[in-house]
XYZ file of C-alpha atoms in Angstrom:
433
model
C -19.396 18.880 -23.239
C -18.922 15.259 -22.150
C -20.934 14.312 -19.066
C -18.802 14.006 -15.914
C -19.308 10.386 -14.977
C -15.812 9.164 -14.081
C -14.740 9.993 -10.530
C -11.054 10.847 -10.123
C -9.387 11.143 -6.712
C -6.737 13.857 -6.517
C -4.452 14.142 -3.487
C -2.646 17.391 -2.742
C 0.216 17.288 -0.262
C 1.165 20.637 1.255
C 4.770 21.641 1.807
C 6.386 21.230 5.185
C 5.473 24.173 7.384
C 2.660 25.329 5.098
C -0.059 27.299 6.898
C -2.473 27.213 3.974
C -6.116 26.471 4.721
C -6.930 23.014 3.313
C -10.438 23.956 2.171
C -9.219 27.073 0.369
C -6.460 25.083 -1.302
C -8.959 22.462 -2.399
C -11.033 25.123 -4.144
C -7.965 26.529 -5.897
C -6.826 23.133 -7.160
C -10.287 22.230 -8.460
C -10.582 25.606 -10.184
C -7.262 25.068 -11.958
C -7.879 21.432 -12.925
C -11.315 22.092 -14.393
C -9.695 24.260 -17.075
C -7.038 21.721 -18.086
C -6.971 19.474 -21.160
C -4.016 17.186 -20.364
C -4.481 13.421 -19.964
C -4.981 12.015 -16.476
C -2.723 9.033 -15.835
C -3.654 6.774 -12.876
C -1.330 6.905 -9.860
C 0.913 9.568 -11.354
C 2.128 12.988 -10.250
C 0.899 16.111 -12.009
C 3.286 18.770 -13.250
C 1.755 21.989 -11.932
C 4.860 24.178 -12.372
C 3.128 26.187 -15.078
C -0.294 26.437 -13.450
C 0.043 30.180 -12.895
C -1.620 30.000 -9.473
C 0.593 31.673 -6.876
C -1.097 29.924 -3.939
C -0.601 26.456 -5.413
C 3.005 27.156 -6.399
C 3.877 28.519 -2.958
C 2.171 25.940 -0.755
C 1.871 22.612 -2.628
C 4.578 19.963 -2.683
C 2.866 17.320 -4.823
C -0.400 16.591 -6.634
C -1.126 12.903 -7.204
C -3.821 11.221 -9.277
C -5.450 8.135 -7.727
C -6.830 4.988 -9.315
C -9.075 5.519 -12.327
C -11.545 2.841 -13.416
C -11.462 3.409 -17.188
C -10.588 1.136 -20.131
C -6.884 0.986 -20.962
C -7.228 2.906 -24.234
C -9.650 5.585 -23.014
C -8.305 9.094 -22.488
C -9.598 11.060 -19.509
C -9.013 14.773 -18.947
C -9.589 16.931 -15.827
C -12.236 19.025 -17.564
C -14.347 15.912 -18.283
C -13.932 14.151 -14.922
C -15.703 14.404 -11.590
C -12.902 15.470 -9.249
C -12.584 14.565 -5.564
C -9.691 16.582 -4.163
C -8.065 15.812 -0.800
C -5.580 18.271 0.734
C -3.316 17.080 3.545
C -0.161 17.627 5.553
C 2.214 14.857 6.576
C 3.332 14.164 10.127
C 7.117 14.448 10.289
C 7.596 12.312 13.418
C 8.404 8.647 12.888
C 6.875 5.657 14.611
C 6.804 5.243 18.394
C 7.393 1.884 20.090
C 5.371 0.664 23.045
C 7.304 -1.982 24.989
C 6.129 -4.909 27.074
C 8.179 -6.063 30.050
C 11.281 -4.547 31.617
C 15.039 -4.937 31.371
C 16.341 -7.694 29.125
C 12.819 -9.095 28.780
C 11.465 -5.834 27.310
C 10.122 -6.265 23.771
C 8.137 -3.839 21.596
C 4.490 -4.891 21.857
C 3.378 -2.463 19.158
C 4.566 0.331 16.923
C 2.352 3.389 16.527
C 2.278 5.872 13.612
C 0.470 9.180 13.348
C -1.083 9.453 9.887
C -0.654 10.750 7.242
C 3.059 10.183 7.833
C 6.007 11.283 5.740
C 7.595 7.819 6.086
C 4.594 6.196 4.360
C 3.821 8.898 1.808
C 3.990 7.535 -1.743
C 3.998 3.903 -0.620
C 0.498 3.227 -2.016
C 1.504 4.436 -5.490
C 4.706 2.375 -5.494
C 2.846 -0.906 -4.872
C 1.715 -2.603 -8.072
C -0.716 -5.528 -8.072
C -3.219 -7.053 -10.428
C -6.096 -4.767 -11.288
C -8.758 -4.327 -8.638
C -6.842 -5.347 -5.490
C -6.399 -1.812 -4.137
C -9.810 -0.678 -5.301
C -11.501 -3.592 -3.521
C -9.898 -2.633 -0.200
C -10.892 1.020 -0.517
C -14.455 0.103 -1.495
C -14.681 -2.285 1.466
C -13.910 0.530 3.907
C -16.251 2.913 2.088
C -19.181 0.499 2.362
C -18.510 -0.192 6.041
C -18.643 3.543 6.797
C -21.791 4.016 4.712
C -23.614 1.227 6.546
C -22.542 2.718 9.868
C -23.696 6.213 8.868
C -27.094 4.948 7.753
C -27.591 2.985 10.973
C -27.758 -0.478 9.393
C -28.634 -2.969 12.127
C -25.455 -5.041 12.751
C -27.613 -7.899 14.049
C -29.164 -8.210 10.597
C -26.175 -7.397 8.376
C -22.816 -8.200 9.916
C -19.583 -6.286 9.366
C -16.531 -6.724 11.578
C -14.250 -4.321 9.640
C -11.574 -7.024 9.539
C -9.478 -7.666 6.427
C -7.207 -10.672 5.908
C -4.491 -10.388 3.262
C -2.924 -13.727 2.460
C -0.443 -15.076 -0.054
C 3.216 -16.045 -0.568
C 6.039 -14.235 1.256
C 7.461 -11.135 -0.357
C 4.293 -10.052 -2.162
C 3.888 -6.830 -0.176
C 0.990 -7.696 2.129
C 2.351 -5.752 5.105
C 3.320 -2.802 2.926
C -0.163 -2.785 1.408
C -1.731 -2.649 4.888
C 0.467 0.288 5.884
C -0.215 2.044 2.606
C -3.983 1.507 2.981
C -3.962 2.997 6.482
C -2.026 6.011 5.193
C -4.361 6.399 2.213
C -7.478 6.225 4.393
C -6.121 8.909 6.721
C -5.956 11.206 3.664
C -9.288 10.276 2.107
C -11.177 10.429 5.440
C -9.614 13.627 6.761
C -12.831 15.643 6.637
C -14.622 12.922 8.572
C -11.766 12.434 11.081
C -10.039 15.834 11.422
C -7.300 14.525 13.713
C -6.174 12.189 10.963
C -5.347 8.579 11.637
C -3.335 6.210 13.776
C -1.693 2.973 12.696
C -1.020 0.489 15.486
C 1.224 -2.374 14.363
C 0.900 -5.221 16.830
C 4.012 -7.308 17.421
C 2.279 -10.675 17.744
C 5.384 -12.479 18.990
C 5.708 -10.127 21.982
C 2.279 -11.220 23.208
C 3.462 -14.706 24.091
C 4.828 -15.326 27.566
C 6.837 -18.176 29.015
C 4.430 -18.096 31.956
C 1.292 -20.185 31.554
C -1.944 -18.173 31.001
C 0.003 -14.893 30.797
C -0.237 -14.636 26.986
C -4.010 -14.167 27.020
C -3.589 -11.335 29.512
C -1.026 -9.652 27.244
C -3.500 -9.744 24.362
C -6.176 -8.174 26.576
C -3.755 -5.466 27.698
C -2.867 -4.653 24.095
C -6.487 -4.281 23.049
C -7.261 -2.177 26.110
C -4.662 0.262 24.779
C -6.378 0.197 21.361
C -9.780 0.784 23.012
C -8.376 3.911 24.666
C -7.211 5.224 21.280
C -10.534 4.715 19.508
C -12.499 6.508 22.209
C -11.495 9.706 20.392
C -14.176 9.755 17.684
C -12.290 12.269 15.523
C -9.433 9.865 14.703
C -9.430 6.770 12.467
C -7.478 3.843 13.976
C -6.050 1.031 11.877
C -4.777 -2.031 13.741
C -2.259 -4.137 11.826
C -1.557 -7.695 12.977
C 1.200 -9.153 10.820
C 1.520 -12.951 10.613
C -1.820 -13.271 12.362
C -1.553 -17.065 12.386
C 0.777 -16.759 15.386
C -2.089 -15.249 17.422
C -4.991 -17.127 15.840
C -3.554 -20.618 15.502
C -6.187 -23.280 15.083
C -7.573 -24.343 18.461
C -8.300 -27.736 16.975
C -4.566 -28.331 16.541
C -3.834 -27.149 20.062
C -6.481 -29.423 21.563
C -5.038 -32.434 19.792
C -1.941 -32.253 22.020
C -1.525 -34.205 25.214
C -1.491 -31.038 27.337
C -3.631 -27.878 27.227
C -2.014 -25.103 25.241
C -1.840 -21.454 26.204
C -2.537 -20.766 22.512
C -6.211 -21.550 23.093
C -6.485 -18.702 25.601
C -4.719 -16.352 23.128
C -7.164 -17.181 20.323
C -10.155 -16.793 22.621
C -8.877 -13.422 23.819
C -8.201 -12.220 20.259
C -11.652 -13.205 19.007
C -13.359 -11.565 21.989
C -11.479 -8.300 21.497
C -12.160 -8.191 17.743
C -15.860 -8.635 18.486
C -15.655 -5.705 20.924
C -14.217 -3.423 18.205
C -17.296 -3.897 16.008
C -19.107 -1.128 17.865
C -16.539 1.461 16.767
C -16.874 2.651 13.139
C -13.557 4.524 13.385
C -11.610 1.255 13.549
C -10.222 -1.106 10.911
C -8.344 -4.340 11.651
C -5.827 -5.370 8.980
C -4.181 -8.785 9.170
C -1.699 -10.719 7.026
C -0.745 -14.373 6.764
C 1.549 -16.609 4.728
C 0.028 -19.838 6.049
C -3.740 -19.494 6.184
C -4.214 -23.194 6.864
C -2.961 -22.631 10.409
C -5.539 -19.936 11.224
C -8.514 -20.775 13.423
C -11.693 -20.998 11.377
C -13.517 -18.677 13.786
C -11.069 -15.903 12.929
C -11.361 -16.574 9.192
C -15.147 -16.243 9.519
C -14.721 -12.862 11.187
C -12.699 -11.489 8.280
C -15.118 -9.584 6.031
C -12.666 -9.545 3.138
C -10.097 -12.234 2.411
C -7.841 -10.798 -0.271
C -5.261 -13.031 -1.937
C -2.060 -11.135 -2.754
C -0.216 -13.338 -5.199
C 3.013 -13.126 -7.143
C 3.133 -10.223 -9.610
C 1.444 -10.714 -12.974
C 3.261 -9.943 -16.230
C 1.731 -6.454 -16.239
C 2.756 -5.849 -12.636
C 6.304 -7.098 -13.268
C 6.636 -4.841 -16.313
C 5.315 -1.831 -14.377
C 7.566 -2.437 -11.357
C 10.712 -2.708 -13.483
C 9.704 0.266 -15.647
C 9.183 2.434 -12.563
C 12.588 1.365 -11.197
C 14.424 2.266 -14.420
C 12.501 5.558 -14.600
C 13.663 6.393 -11.075
C 17.289 5.750 -12.063
C 16.754 7.962 -15.103
C 15.332 10.698 -12.887
C 18.516 10.817 -10.798
C 20.818 10.534 -13.816
C 22.189 7.018 -13.299
C 20.443 5.840 -16.483
C 20.585 8.176 -19.485
C 18.381 8.321 -22.571
C 18.753 10.300 -25.815
C 17.455 13.899 -25.463
C 15.135 13.315 -28.418
C 13.203 10.728 -26.376
C 11.922 13.318 -23.917
C 12.525 14.229 -20.227
C 14.850 12.039 -18.173
C 12.231 9.876 -16.455
C 9.555 10.100 -19.173
C 9.474 8.607 -22.646
C 11.418 5.570 -21.459
C 8.807 2.895 -22.027
C 5.399 2.438 -23.604
C 2.422 1.449 -21.418
C 2.066 -2.292 -20.884
C -0.892 -2.752 -23.229
C 1.123 -1.139 -26.039
C 4.349 -2.998 -25.266
C 2.460 -6.319 -25.268
C 1.490 -5.727 -28.895
C 5.094 -5.502 -30.073
C 6.026 -8.462 -32.247
C 9.380 -9.296 -30.675
C 12.144 -8.105 -28.430
C 15.474 -6.683 -29.631
C 18.741 -8.340 -28.836
C 20.343 -7.450 -25.471
C 21.964 -4.038 -25.373
C 20.067 -2.625 -28.357
C 17.983 0.471 -27.712
C 16.388 2.384 -30.577
C 13.745 4.340 -28.725
C 10.754 3.686 -26.462
C 9.348 0.865 -28.626
C 12.594 -1.107 -28.678
C 13.244 -0.518 -24.984
C 9.686 -1.561 -24.142
C 10.036 -4.796 -26.086
C 13.270 -5.553 -24.266
C 11.761 -4.780 -20.885
C 8.768 -6.962 -21.748
C 11.112 -9.887 -22.397
C 12.823 -9.259 -19.049
C 9.491 -9.065 -17.232
C 8.369 -12.357 -18.721
C 11.648 -13.962 -17.638
C 10.860 -12.870 -14.051
C 7.797 -15.096 -13.781
C 7.623 -16.573 -10.285
C 9.582 -13.715 -8.675
C 8.008 -11.882 -5.760
C 7.690 -8.134 -5.633
C 10.486 -8.050 -3.071
C 12.867 -9.737 -5.510
C 11.793 -7.500 -8.393
C 12.624 -4.400 -6.362
C 16.155 -5.706 -5.706
C 16.998 -6.595 -9.307
C 17.644 -2.994 -10.499
C 20.199 -2.557 -7.717
C 21.873 -5.891 -8.446
C 22.011 -5.060 -12.154
C 24.047 -1.955 -11.424
C 26.175 -3.464 -8.646
C 27.140 -6.579 -10.620
C 27.257 -5.390 -14.210
C 27.547 -1.571 -14.403
C 29.433 -0.045 -11.467
C 29.669 3.310 -13.219
C 28.233 6.742 -12.501
C 25.995 6.571 -15.551
C 24.916 4.061 -18.208
C 22.694 4.469 -21.218
C 19.320 2.755 -21.230
C 20.430 -0.023 -23.584
C 23.425 -0.920 -21.426
C 21.337 -0.888 -18.290
C 18.600 -3.102 -19.719
C 21.257 -5.604 -20.798
C 22.606 -5.562 -17.223
C 19.075 -6.021 -15.857
C 18.584 -9.023 -18.128
C 21.855 -10.519 -16.839
C 20.775 -9.905 -13.246
C 17.555 -11.844 -13.890
C 19.467 -14.801 -15.328
C 21.843 -14.732 -12.358
C 18.948 -14.698 -9.897
C 17.322 -17.679 -11.600
C 20.600 -19.593 -11.551
C 21.074 -18.862 -7.831
C 17.575 -20.153 -7.146
C 18.255 -23.359 -9.057
C 21.430 -23.955 -7.041
C 19.576 -23.334 -3.771
C 16.863 -25.770 -4.774
C 19.430 -28.397 -5.748
C 21.129 -28.177 -2.349
């Protein structure tokens, strides 16, 4: 038998109201998987309808495969993998707002989520980036916890547990932070039995029209966070979106003719981040579109500075393929029965589609190979589009060019191609004006 060297993360979400013991369910899932010969596909859902295990069928809502670090053409099966299975329940309650001020001046200072949360479940899998981006973030947290567990002297080897995600607007930086917090609450559940908390700081609410008050608002916010992390059995992720608004360069502020309250805000932020270092159950996630405006002292405190750029050709192809597959799942896009189940058999994997010699003419669909070639041409035409734009194109294709209950795959791909051309034309007109 092949040696089990490849580690595969498997996440098992229990049904709402399930009273199943997570450890017992973990054993059952591992026992079933270790007898299976089907191929493991990264970030996909497993079909366990025929597993024959009454406990799994009665209590499990979904089984998801995580990232797998294997070559594109290598086939991996459950019986030859080293399985790490995580069983979890989702919190049904949505986010809770914490407001600052009273009356008309009241603004939400932060939004708090209990994790894992049903509103964020599946978000991690839906986000598609260049290879290694997600893995790097997970490995960063894993190493920080390992160093803490082993008692590594922080005076000798520094780790602030601060991540800075930067890049153009619309590339999914905020969504990636939320998804990471949700994912960590699942993967670290045995270590932190109460799960996780995500605190999204509203940076703009921490600025006051009264001089010197903004620094006090920052201190008050982090005092609230300190209270949360005192519970050692919960993992707290702090998300500061558009962090440049709180960490604007003090050099720029000092160049003005009058002292700026921004200096006090930056000083307060840096002091509070330093105070969080002593708590291994804390992770600070930050995003920025304009890194040049961030104070260098904050940049130095970020252990990982991950660029999140515009989608690559592979990412664009995967995003559009997943969108069409979703429409096929609900019956809006139809494919010939001979091609397989509604949302499967639509397209070839990217590395296979890239080998196709050419694309068919618009509207022609002769099976997965022809559809894949057409989608590849569409994905290449979307170069320069953000992930946010890519996610809107499938809707615009239907709204502008289909407007029917159903359309076959060839018709829909032709509409998607037209939607891309329309989007590019709109952008050219905006740039001209």
